[in-house]
Amino acid sequence: MYSLGLIGFPVNQSKSPQIHQHFLSSLQLEGQYNLYEVEEVDLESQLNQLIDHQLTGFNVTIPYKEKIIPLIDDLDQTTKSLKSVNTVKIEGTKLVGYNTDGVGYVESLRQGYPDFYQSLNQQSILILGAGGAAKGIYYTLQNERPYKLDIANRSVNRAEHLTCDYTNSHALSLLDAEAKLNDYDLIIQTTSVGMEPNTSHKIIKLNQLKENTIVSDIIYKPKYTNFLKEAENRGARILFGESMLWYQAAKAFEIWTGYKVTHLVPIKEGD
Ligand code: ATR
């Protein structure tokens, strides 16, 4: 019996219960996934309760991905440099922290566009945004040795902070990125711009986008962001944020249970 859950505030809009129930039932495993809406002052006592109740593990969402770190006993190597935890496994009385966002994104890319993934060392990639999600994706992609991996952000110094250690990475302003968009084969939108309820907003203009570029948006509400719609109208191939959501969940599920989930949801199709 697997006892799983999510800690955050708020948590009621989360799709995670649905996703993990799907994993449990498709593997014919018994288990449950509960939502824990926790005030910051109660975070530590809530974690102790979860240990006492012998939970298998839990996900962590806004606003605790960083705040939980001092309360975690052990972090895996990538999570240490990311300083952000989205998955915790309970091992006896020990909390072990992981971040599955980057791995989830790269797996969604591999599943959605296998040929592109195979040739990553020849591809030029642009990440839009330099926040927590961008960081996870950046570090995981960096390990795959793409030809070029640039980051454009509203505050360029935040992007510089990430790219400064790598010769194949440069930091750009959003305006500069807009002007040289046709340099890139994959564009990954990681900011909250375009998310419900402000769905008409777009992070950059796509006038310079070249045909056949893969454009992905990690927003999944709405599924079809304006950014993706415009990219598709301009001849791009697209990758939905929902796909990353499922693969980061699959990785967390594997950490908790040891089971690799092979049957997820359609990736490229619309609703
Ligand atoms: P997350 O952990 O979800 O990535 P975050 O760390 O708050 O969230 O990062 C949000 C990202 O969205 C940042 O890259 C932020 O740009 P800044 O670093 O310049 O703040 C970007 N972002 C948010 N709102 C934006 C807006 N209106 N225009 C441009 N970028 C925006």
CSV table of C-alpha atoms and ligand atoms in Angstrom, one decimal:
chain,number,residue,atom,x,y,z
A,1,MET,CA,0.0,0.0,0.0
A,2,TYR,CA,1.6,3.2,-1.2
A,3,SER,CA,0.8,6.4,0.7
A,4,LEU,CA,1.7,9.4,-1.3
A,5,GLY,CA,0.8,13.1,-1.2
A,6,LEU,CA,1.4,16.7,-2.0
A,7,ILE,CA,2.4,19.5,0.4
A,8,GLY,CA,1.9,23.2,-0.6
A,9,PHE,CA,-0.4,26.2,-0.3
A,10,PRO,CA,-2.7,26.2,-2.1
A,11,VAL,CA,-3.0,22.6,-3.4
A,12,ASN,CA,-6.6,22.2,-4.4
A,13,GLN,CA,-6.1,22.9,-8.1
A,14,SER,CA,-3.4,20.2,-8.4
A,15,LYS,CA,-3.6,17.5,-11.1
A,16,SER,CA,-1.2,15.3,-9.2
A,17,PRO,CA,-3.8,13.1,-7.5
A,18,GLN,CA,-5.3,12.3,-10.8
A,19,ILE,CA,-1.9,11.5,-12.4
A,20,HIS,CA,-0.7,9.3,-9.5
A,21,GLN,CA,-4.0,7.5,-9.2
A,22,HIS,CA,-3.6,6.7,-12.9
A,23,PHE,CA,-0.1,5.3,-12.3
A,24,LEU,CA,-1.2,3.2,-9.4
A,25,SER,CA,-4.2,1.7,-11.2
A,26,SER,CA,-2.4,1.1,-14.4
A,27,LEU,CA,0.2,-0.9,-12.5
A,28,GLN,CA,-2.5,-2.5,-10.3
A,29,LEU,CA,-0.9,-1.2,-7.2
A,30,GLU,CA,-2.8,-0.2,-4.0
A,31,GLY,CA,-2.3,3.2,-2.8
A,32,GLN,CA,-3.5,6.8,-2.2
A,33,TYR,CA,-2.4,10.3,-3.0
A,34,ASN,CA,-3.6,13.0,-0.5
A,35,LEU,CA,-3.4,16.7,-0.6
A,36,TYR,CA,-1.9,18.5,2.4
A,37,GLU,CA,-2.6,22.3,2.4
A,38,VAL,CA,-0.1,23.5,5.0
A,39,GLU,CA,0.6,27.0,6.5
A,40,GLU,CA,4.3,27.8,6.7
A,41,VAL,CA,4.3,27.8,10.6
A,42,ASP,CA,3.0,24.2,10.5
A,43,LEU,CA,5.4,22.9,7.9
A,44,GLU,CA,7.8,21.1,10.3
A,45,SER,CA,5.1,19.5,12.4
A,46,GLN,CA,3.3,18.4,9.2
A,47,LEU,CA,6.4,16.7,8.0
A,48,ASN,CA,6.8,14.9,11.4
A,49,GLN,CA,3.2,13.7,11.1
A,50,LEU,CA,3.9,12.3,7.6
A,51,ILE,CA,6.9,10.4,8.9
A,52,ASP,CA,4.8,9.1,11.9
A,53,HIS,CA,2.1,8.0,9.5
A,54,GLN,CA,4.7,6.2,7.4
A,55,LEU,CA,4.0,7.9,4.1
A,56,THR,CA,6.0,6.5,1.2
A,57,GLY,CA,6.8,10.0,-0.1
A,58,PHE,CA,5.3,13.3,-1.2
A,59,ASN,CA,5.6,16.1,-3.8
A,60,VAL,CA,6.3,19.6,-2.8
A,61,THR,CA,4.9,22.6,-4.5
A,62,ILE,CA,4.6,26.4,-4.2
A,63,PRO,CA,5.7,28.0,-1.8
A,64,TYR,CA,7.8,25.3,-0.2
A,65,LYS,CA,10.2,24.0,-2.9
A,66,GLU,CA,13.0,26.0,-1.4
A,67,LYS,CA,11.7,26.5,2.2
A,68,ILE,CA,11.6,22.8,2.8
A,69,ILE,CA,15.4,22.3,2.2
A,70,PRO,CA,16.6,23.0,5.8
A,71,LEU,CA,14.1,20.4,7.0
A,72,ILE,CA,15.3,17.7,4.6
A,73,ASP,CA,18.0,15.2,5.8
A,74,ASP,CA,19.6,14.3,2.5
A,75,LEU,CA,19.5,15.8,-1.0
A,76,ASP,CA,20.6,14.1,-4.2
A,77,GLN,CA,23.5,15.8,-6.1
A,78,THR,CA,21.5,17.8,-8.7
A,79,THR,CA,19.0,18.9,-6.2
A,80,LYS,CA,21.8,20.4,-4.1
A,81,SER,CA,22.9,22.7,-6.9
A,82,LEU,CA,19.3,23.5,-7.8
A,83,LYS,CA,18.3,24.4,-4.2
A,84,SER,CA,14.7,23.3,-5.1
A,85,VAL,CA,12.9,20.2,-4.1
A,86,ASN,CA,9.7,18.9,-5.7
A,87,THR,CA,9.8,15.2,-4.5
A,88,VAL,CA,10.6,13.7,-1.1
A,89,LYS,CA,11.0,10.1,-0.3
A,90,ILE,CA,10.6,9.0,3.3
A,91,GLU,CA,13.2,6.4,4.3
A,92,GLY,CA,12.5,5.3,7.9
A,93,THR,CA,12.6,8.6,9.7
A,94,LYS,CA,14.8,10.3,7.0
A,95,LEU,CA,13.5,12.7,4.4
A,96,VAL,CA,15.4,12.5,1.1
A,97,GLY,CA,14.9,15.3,-1.4
A,98,TYR,CA,14.9,15.2,-5.2
A,99,ASN,CA,13.9,17.5,-8.1
A,100,THR,CA,12.3,15.8,-11.1
A,101,ASP,CA,11.3,18.8,-13.1
A,102,GLY,CA,14.4,18.9,-15.4
A,103,VAL,CA,14.4,15.1,-15.9
A,104,GLY,CA,10.6,15.3,-16.6
A,105,TYR,CA,11.1,18.0,-19.2
A,106,VAL,CA,13.9,16.2,-21.0
A,107,GLU,CA,12.0,12.9,-21.0
A,108,SER,CA,8.9,14.7,-22.5
A,109,LEU,CA,11.2,16.0,-25.2
A,110,ARG,CA,12.7,12.5,-25.8
A,111,GLN,CA,9.3,10.9,-26.0
A,112,GLY,CA,7.7,13.7,-28.2
A,113,TYR,CA,10.6,14.2,-30.6
A,114,PRO,CA,13.0,11.2,-30.4
A,115,ASP,CA,15.0,12.2,-33.5
A,116,PHE,CA,15.6,15.7,-32.2
A,117,TYR,CA,16.6,14.3,-28.9
A,118,GLN,CA,19.1,11.9,-30.6
A,119,SER,CA,20.8,14.9,-32.3
A,120,LEU,CA,20.9,17.3,-29.3
A,121,ASN,CA,24.6,17.8,-29.7
A,122,GLN,CA,23.9,19.6,-33.0
A,123,GLN,CA,21.0,21.7,-31.7
A,124,SER,CA,20.7,25.3,-30.5
A,125,ILE,CA,18.3,25.8,-27.6
A,126,LEU,CA,16.9,28.9,-26.0
A,127,ILE,CA,15.3,28.9,-22.6
A,128,LEU,CA,12.9,31.8,-21.8
A,129,GLY,CA,13.0,32.5,-18.1
A,130,ALA,CA,15.6,32.0,-15.3
A,131,GLY,CA,13.4,30.9,-12.4
A,132,GLY,CA,13.3,27.6,-10.5
A,133,ALA,CA,11.7,25.6,-13.4
A,134,ALA,CA,14.2,27.1,-15.9
A,135,LYS,CA,17.1,26.1,-13.7
A,136,GLY,CA,16.1,22.5,-13.4
A,137,ILE,CA,15.6,22.2,-17.2
A,138,TYR,CA,18.9,24.1,-17.9
A,139,TYR,CA,21.0,21.8,-15.7
A,140,THR,CA,19.5,18.6,-17.1
A,141,LEU,CA,19.8,19.8,-20.7
A,142,GLN,CA,23.4,20.9,-20.1
A,143,ASN,CA,24.2,17.3,-19.2
A,144,GLU,CA,23.0,16.3,-22.6
A,145,ARG,CA,25.7,18.5,-24.2
A,146,PRO,CA,23.6,20.5,-26.7
A,147,TYR,CA,25.5,22.6,-29.3
A,148,LYS,CA,24.2,25.8,-27.8
A,149,LEU,CA,22.0,26.5,-24.7
A,150,ASP,CA,21.1,30.1,-24.1
A,151,ILE,CA,18.9,31.7,-21.6
A,152,ALA,CA,16.8,34.9,-22.1
A,153,ASN,CA,15.3,36.6,-19.1
A,154,ARG,CA,13.6,39.9,-18.2
A,155,SER,CA,16.4,40.4,-15.7
A,156,VAL,CA,19.4,39.4,-17.7
A,157,ASN,CA,21.7,39.2,-14.6
A,158,ARG,CA,19.6,36.3,-13.3
A,159,ALA,CA,20.2,34.4,-16.6
A,160,GLU,CA,23.9,35.3,-16.5
A,161,HIS,CA,24.2,33.7,-13.1
A,162,LEU,CA,23.2,30.4,-14.6
A,163,THR,CA,25.1,30.6,-17.9
A,164,CYS,CA,28.5,32.0,-16.6
A,165,ASP,CA,30.1,28.6,-16.0
A,166,TYR,CA,29.5,27.2,-19.5
A,167,THR,CA,31.1,28.3,-22.8
A,168,ASN,CA,28.2,27.1,-24.9
A,169,SER,CA,25.7,29.2,-23.0
A,170,HIS,CA,24.9,32.9,-23.1
A,171,ALA,CA,22.5,35.2,-21.3
A,172,LEU,CA,20.3,37.5,-23.4
A,173,SER,CA,17.6,40.0,-22.9
A,174,LEU,CA,14.1,39.1,-24.1
A,175,LEU,CA,14.3,41.7,-26.8
A,176,ASP,CA,17.6,40.3,-28.1
A,177,ALA,CA,16.1,36.8,-28.1
A,178,GLU,CA,13.2,38.0,-30.0
A,179,ALA,CA,15.4,39.5,-32.7
A,180,LYS,CA,17.6,36.4,-33.2
A,181,LEU,CA,14.9,33.7,-32.7
A,182,ASN,CA,15.8,32.1,-36.0
A,183,ASP,CA,19.1,30.9,-34.5
A,184,TYR,CA,17.3,28.3,-32.4
A,185,ASP,CA,16.0,24.8,-33.1
A,186,LEU,CA,14.2,24.5,-29.7
A,187,ILE,CA,12.6,27.2,-27.6
A,188,ILE,CA,11.4,26.4,-24.1
A,189,GLN,CA,9.0,28.9,-22.4
A,190,THR,CA,9.4,28.5,-18.6
A,191,THR,CA,7.9,31.7,-17.2
A,192,SER,CA,4.4,32.2,-15.9
A,193,VAL,CA,3.5,34.6,-18.7
A,194,GLY,CA,0.4,33.4,-20.5
A,195,MET,CA,-0.8,31.2,-17.6
A,196,GLU,CA,-4.5,31.4,-16.6
A,197,PRO,CA,-6.1,33.9,-15.9
A,198,ASN,CA,-3.8,36.1,-18.1
A,199,THR,CA,-3.9,33.9,-21.1
A,200,SER,CA,-3.5,36.7,-23.7
A,201,HIS,CA,0.0,37.6,-22.5
A,202,LYS,CA,3.0,36.4,-24.5
A,203,ILE,CA,6.6,36.5,-23.3
A,204,ILE,CA,8.1,37.5,-26.7
A,205,LYS,CA,7.0,38.1,-30.3
A,206,LEU,CA,7.6,35.1,-32.6
A,207,ASN,CA,8.1,37.0,-35.9
A,208,GLN,CA,11.6,35.7,-36.4
A,209,LEU,CA,10.7,32.1,-35.6
A,210,LYS,CA,12.0,29.7,-38.3
A,211,GLU,CA,9.7,26.9,-39.6
A,212,ASN,CA,10.1,23.5,-38.0
A,213,THR,CA,11.6,24.8,-34.7
A,214,ILE,CA,10.2,23.0,-31.7
A,215,VAL,CA,8.5,25.4,-29.4
A,216,SER,CA,7.5,24.2,-25.9
A,217,ASP,CA,5.7,25.9,-23.1
A,218,ILE,CA,5.8,24.4,-19.6
A,219,ILE,CA,2.5,26.1,-18.7
A,220,TYR,CA,-0.3,23.5,-18.7
A,221,LYS,CA,-3.2,25.8,-17.8
A,222,PRO,CA,-4.3,26.4,-20.5
A,223,LYS,CA,-3.0,23.5,-22.4
A,224,TYR,CA,-2.9,25.4,-25.6
A,225,THR,CA,-1.2,28.7,-24.6
A,226,ASN,CA,-1.3,31.6,-27.0
A,227,PHE,CA,2.5,31.2,-27.3
A,228,LEU,CA,2.0,27.6,-28.6
A,229,LYS,CA,-0.9,28.6,-30.9
A,230,GLU,CA,1.1,31.3,-32.6
A,231,ALA,CA,4.2,29.1,-32.9
A,232,GLU,CA,2.1,26.4,-34.5
A,233,ASN,CA,0.5,28.9,-36.9
A,234,ARG,CA,4.1,29.9,-37.9
A,235,GLY,CA,5.0,26.3,-38.8
A,236,ALA,CA,6.7,25.3,-35.6
A,237,ARG,CA,6.3,21.9,-34.0
A,238,ILE,CA,5.0,22.1,-30.4
A,239,LEU,CA,5.3,20.4,-27.1
A,240,PHE,CA,2.7,20.8,-24.4
A,241,GLY,CA,3.5,21.6,-20.8
A,242,GLU,CA,1.2,18.8,-19.8
A,243,SER,CA,3.7,16.4,-21.1
A,244,MET,CA,6.4,17.6,-18.7
A,245,LEU,CA,3.9,17.5,-15.9
A,246,TRP,CA,3.3,13.8,-16.5
A,247,TYR,CA,6.9,12.8,-16.9
A,248,GLN,CA,8.1,14.7,-13.8
A,249,ALA,CA,5.3,12.9,-11.9
A,250,ALA,CA,6.4,9.5,-13.5
A,251,LYS,CA,10.0,10.2,-12.2
A,252,ALA,CA,8.7,11.0,-8.7
A,253,PHE,CA,6.6,7.8,-8.8
A,254,GLU,CA,9.6,5.8,-9.8
A,255,ILE,CA,11.6,7.3,-6.9
A,256,TRP,CA,8.9,6.4,-4.4
A,257,THR,CA,7.9,2.9,-5.7
A,258,GLY,CA,10.7,1.7,-7.9
A,259,TYR,CA,8.1,1.2,-10.7
A,260,LYS,CA,8.9,2.8,-14.1
A,261,VAL,CA,5.7,4.1,-15.7
A,262,THR,CA,5.6,3.4,-19.4
A,263,HIS,CA,2.0,4.3,-20.3
A,264,LEU,CA,1.3,8.0,-19.9
A,265,VAL,CA,-1.0,10.3,-21.9
A,266,PRO,CA,-0.9,11.5,-25.5
A,267,ILE,CA,1.8,14.2,-25.8
A,268,LYS,CA,1.3,16.1,-28.9
A,269,GLU,CA,-2.4,15.8,-29.5
A,270,GLY,CA,-4.9,18.6,-28.5
A,271,ASP,CA,-7.6,18.1,-25.9
B,1,ATR,P1,9.4,29.4,-11.1
B,1,ATR,O1,10.0,28.7,-9.9
B,1,ATR,O2,8.0,28.9,-11.4
B,1,ATR,O3,10.2,29.3,-12.4
B,1,ATR,P2,10.2,32.1,-10.4
B,1,ATR,O4,11.4,31.6,-9.8
B,1,ATR,O5,9.4,33.1,-9.7
B,1,ATR,O6,9.1,30.9,-10.7
B,1,ATR,O7,10.5,32.6,-11.9
B,1,ATR,C1,9.6,33.2,-12.7
B,1,ATR,C2,10.2,33.5,-14.1
B,1,ATR,O8,9.3,34.1,-14.9
B,1,ATR,C3,11.4,34.4,-14.1
B,1,ATR,O9,12.3,34.1,-15.2
B,1,ATR,C4,10.8,35.8,-14.3
B,1,ATR,O10,11.6,36.8,-14.8
B,1,ATR,P3,12.5,37.7,-13.8
B,1,ATR,O11,13.6,36.8,-13.3
B,1,ATR,O12,13.0,38.8,-14.6
B,1,ATR,O13,11.6,38.1,-12.6
B,1,ATR,C5,9.7,35.4,-15.3
B,1,ATR,N1,8.6,36.4,-15.3
B,1,ATR,C6,7.5,36.4,-14.5
B,1,ATR,N2,6.7,37.4,-14.8
B,1,ATR,C7,7.2,38.0,-16.0
B,1,ATR,C8,6.8,39.0,-16.8
B,1,ATR,N3,5.6,39.6,-16.6
B,1,ATR,N4,7.6,39.3,-17.9
B,1,ATR,C9,8.7,38.6,-18.1
B,1,ATR,N5,9.2,37.6,-17.3
B,1,ATR,C10,8.4,37.3,-16.3
